[in-house]
Amino acid sequence: MFVKEMKLLIKYGIELDISGLECKVGYKGDALLKFSSSEQDTIQKIEAFCSKADIEYKISYNQAKATTDIFCVFAADTYKLK
């Protein structure tokens, strides 16, 4: 279950220099955490955490806010609806 991994990542991320944190749930039950920071070191630490925990992630630069966003995806083991 991905809830335990999400809690650990949130606890870890809050202690870092982040400027934003969002959590969304998709229609298939998957969850997405988005951390934003202007500090490259913070993004690298979250990236390292995700790599060690085998969490899928994507990094993108938000030019309008001059921040870097890292999206962490937690796939749920659910059935697809027909």
PDB file of C-alpha atoms in Angstrom:
ATOM      1  CA  MET A   1       0.000   0.000   0.000  1.00  0.00           C
ATOM      2  CA  PHE A   2       1.357   3.354  -1.003  1.00  0.00           C
ATOM      3  CA  VAL A   3       0.011   5.398   1.943  1.00  0.00           C
ATOM      4  CA  LYS A   4       2.969   4.504   4.182  1.00  0.00           C
ATOM      5  CA  GLU A   5       5.478   5.585   1.494  1.00  0.00           C
ATOM      6  CA  MET A   6       3.561   8.830   0.929  1.00  0.00           C
ATOM      7  CA  LYS A   7       3.615   9.687   4.627  1.00  0.00           C
ATOM      8  CA  LEU A   8       7.352   9.064   4.837  1.00  0.00           C
ATOM      9  CA  LEU A   9       8.011  11.249   1.786  1.00  0.00           C
ATOM     10  CA  ILE A  10       5.794  14.062   3.079  1.00  0.00           C
ATOM     11  CA  LYS A  11       7.519  14.003   6.485  1.00  0.00           C
ATOM     12  CA  TYR A  12      10.896  14.083   4.741  1.00  0.00           C
ATOM     13  CA  GLY A  13       9.910  16.872   2.323  1.00  0.00           C
ATOM     14  CA  ILE A  14       8.451  19.153   4.981  1.00  0.00           C
ATOM     15  CA  GLU A  15      11.809  19.291   6.748  1.00  0.00           C
ATOM     16  CA  LEU A  16      13.453  20.578   3.537  1.00  0.00           C
ATOM     17  CA  ASP A  17      13.277  24.040   1.961  1.00  0.00           C
ATOM     18  CA  ILE A  18      10.095  23.614  -0.088  1.00  0.00           C
ATOM     19  CA  SER A  19       7.828  26.404  -1.272  1.00  0.00           C
ATOM     20  CA  GLY A  20       4.821  24.236  -2.085  1.00  0.00           C
ATOM     21  CA  LEU A  21       3.279  20.817  -1.572  1.00  0.00           C
ATOM     22  CA  GLU A  22       0.216  19.463  -3.382  1.00  0.00           C
ATOM     23  CA  CYS A  23      -1.491  16.101  -3.263  1.00  0.00           C
ATOM     24  CA  LYS A  24      -4.019  14.882  -5.824  1.00  0.00           C
ATOM     25  CA  VAL A  25      -5.786  11.577  -6.334  1.00  0.00           C
ATOM     26  CA  GLY A  26      -6.529  10.287  -9.826  1.00  0.00           C
ATOM     27  CA  TYR A  27      -9.669   8.507 -10.935  1.00  0.00           C
ATOM     28  CA  LYS A  28      -7.878   5.134 -10.917  1.00  0.00           C
ATOM     29  CA  GLY A  29      -6.871   5.585  -7.282  1.00  0.00           C
ATOM     30  CA  ASP A  30      -3.293   6.641  -7.959  1.00  0.00           C
ATOM     31  CA  ALA A  31      -1.889   9.553  -5.968  1.00  0.00           C
ATOM     32  CA  LEU A  32       0.370  12.390  -7.043  1.00  0.00           C
ATOM     33  CA  LEU A  33       2.558  14.472  -4.741  1.00  0.00           C
ATOM     34  CA  LYS A  34       4.046  17.686  -6.084  1.00  0.00           C
ATOM     35  CA  PHE A  35       6.886  19.429  -4.265  1.00  0.00           C
ATOM     36  CA  SER A  36       8.042  22.881  -5.402  1.00  0.00           C
ATOM     37  CA  SER A  37      11.301  24.546  -4.458  1.00  0.00           C
ATOM     38  CA  SER A  38      13.701  27.171  -5.739  1.00  0.00           C
ATOM     39  CA  GLU A  39      16.579  25.290  -4.084  1.00  0.00           C
ATOM     40  CA  GLN A  40      18.149  22.713  -6.401  1.00  0.00           C
ATOM     41  CA  ASP A  41      19.614  20.840  -3.415  1.00  0.00           C
ATOM     42  CA  THR A  42      16.106  20.238  -2.054  1.00  0.00           C
ATOM     43  CA  ILE A  43      14.907  18.769  -5.350  1.00  0.00           C
ATOM     44  CA  GLN A  44      17.987  16.519  -5.503  1.00  0.00           C
ATOM     45  CA  LYS A  45      17.315  15.223  -1.981  1.00  0.00           C
ATOM     46  CA  ILE A  46      13.689  14.408  -2.816  1.00  0.00           C
ATOM     47  CA  GLU A  47      14.840  12.782  -6.059  1.00  0.00           C
ATOM     48  CA  ALA A  48      17.319  10.626  -4.119  1.00  0.00           C
ATOM     49  CA  PHE A  49      14.588   9.607  -1.653  1.00  0.00           C
ATOM     50  CA  CYS A  50      12.309   8.590  -4.527  1.00  0.00           C
ATOM     51  CA  SER A  51      15.077   6.600  -6.207  1.00  0.00           C
ATOM     52  CA  LYS A  52      15.856   4.664  -3.025  1.00  0.00           C
ATOM     53  CA  ALA A  53      12.170   3.963  -2.333  1.00  0.00           C
ATOM     54  CA  ASP A  54      11.500   3.023  -5.984  1.00  0.00           C
ATOM     55  CA  ILE A  55       8.920   5.802  -6.396  1.00  0.00           C
ATOM     56  CA  GLU A  56       8.211   7.017  -9.925  1.00  0.00           C
ATOM     57  CA  TYR A  57       8.942  10.744 -10.329  1.00  0.00           C
ATOM     58  CA  LYS A  58       9.326  13.509 -12.906  1.00  0.00           C
ATOM     59  CA  ILE A  59      11.104  16.838 -12.552  1.00  0.00           C
ATOM     60  CA  SER A  60      10.096  20.003 -14.399  1.00  0.00           C
ATOM     61  CA  TYR A  61      11.064  23.664 -14.216  1.00  0.00           C
ATOM     62  CA  ASN A  62       8.224  26.158 -13.665  1.00  0.00           C
ATOM     63  CA  GLN A  63       9.404  29.253 -15.495  1.00  0.00           C
ATOM     64  CA  ALA A  64       6.533  31.479 -14.328  1.00  0.00           C
ATOM     65  CA  LYS A  65       7.323  30.893 -10.631  1.00  0.00           C
ATOM     66  CA  ALA A  66      11.090  30.338 -11.057  1.00  0.00           C
ATOM     67  CA  THR A  67      10.825  27.074  -9.150  1.00  0.00           C
ATOM     68  CA  THR A  68      11.514  23.445  -9.894  1.00  0.00           C
ATOM     69  CA  ASP A  69       8.689  20.969  -9.374  1.00  0.00           C
ATOM     70  CA  ILE A  70       9.095  17.261  -8.682  1.00  0.00           C
ATOM     71  CA  PHE A  71       6.058  15.059  -9.228  1.00  0.00           C
ATOM     72  CA  CYS A  72       6.013  11.775  -7.292  1.00  0.00           C
ATOM     73  CA  VAL A  73       3.543   9.158  -8.500  1.00  0.00           C
ATOM     74  CA  PHE A  74       2.140   6.440  -6.255  1.00  0.00           C
ATOM     75  CA  ALA A  75       0.268   3.886  -8.346  1.00  0.00           C
ATOM     76  CA  ALA A  76      -2.654   2.160  -6.687  1.00  0.00           C
ATOM     77  CA  ASP A  77      -3.422  -1.504  -7.177  1.00  0.00           C
ATOM     78  CA  THR A  78      -7.004  -1.048  -8.319  1.00  0.00           C
ATOM     79  CA  TYR A  79      -9.149  -2.578 -10.985  1.00  0.00           C
ATOM     80  CA  LYS A  80     -10.075  -0.553 -14.042  1.00  0.00           C
ATOM     81  CA  LEU A  81     -13.763   0.230 -14.316  1.00  0.00           C
ATOM     82  CA  LYS A  82     -15.562  -0.938 -17.438  1.00  0.00           C
TER      83      LYS A  82
END
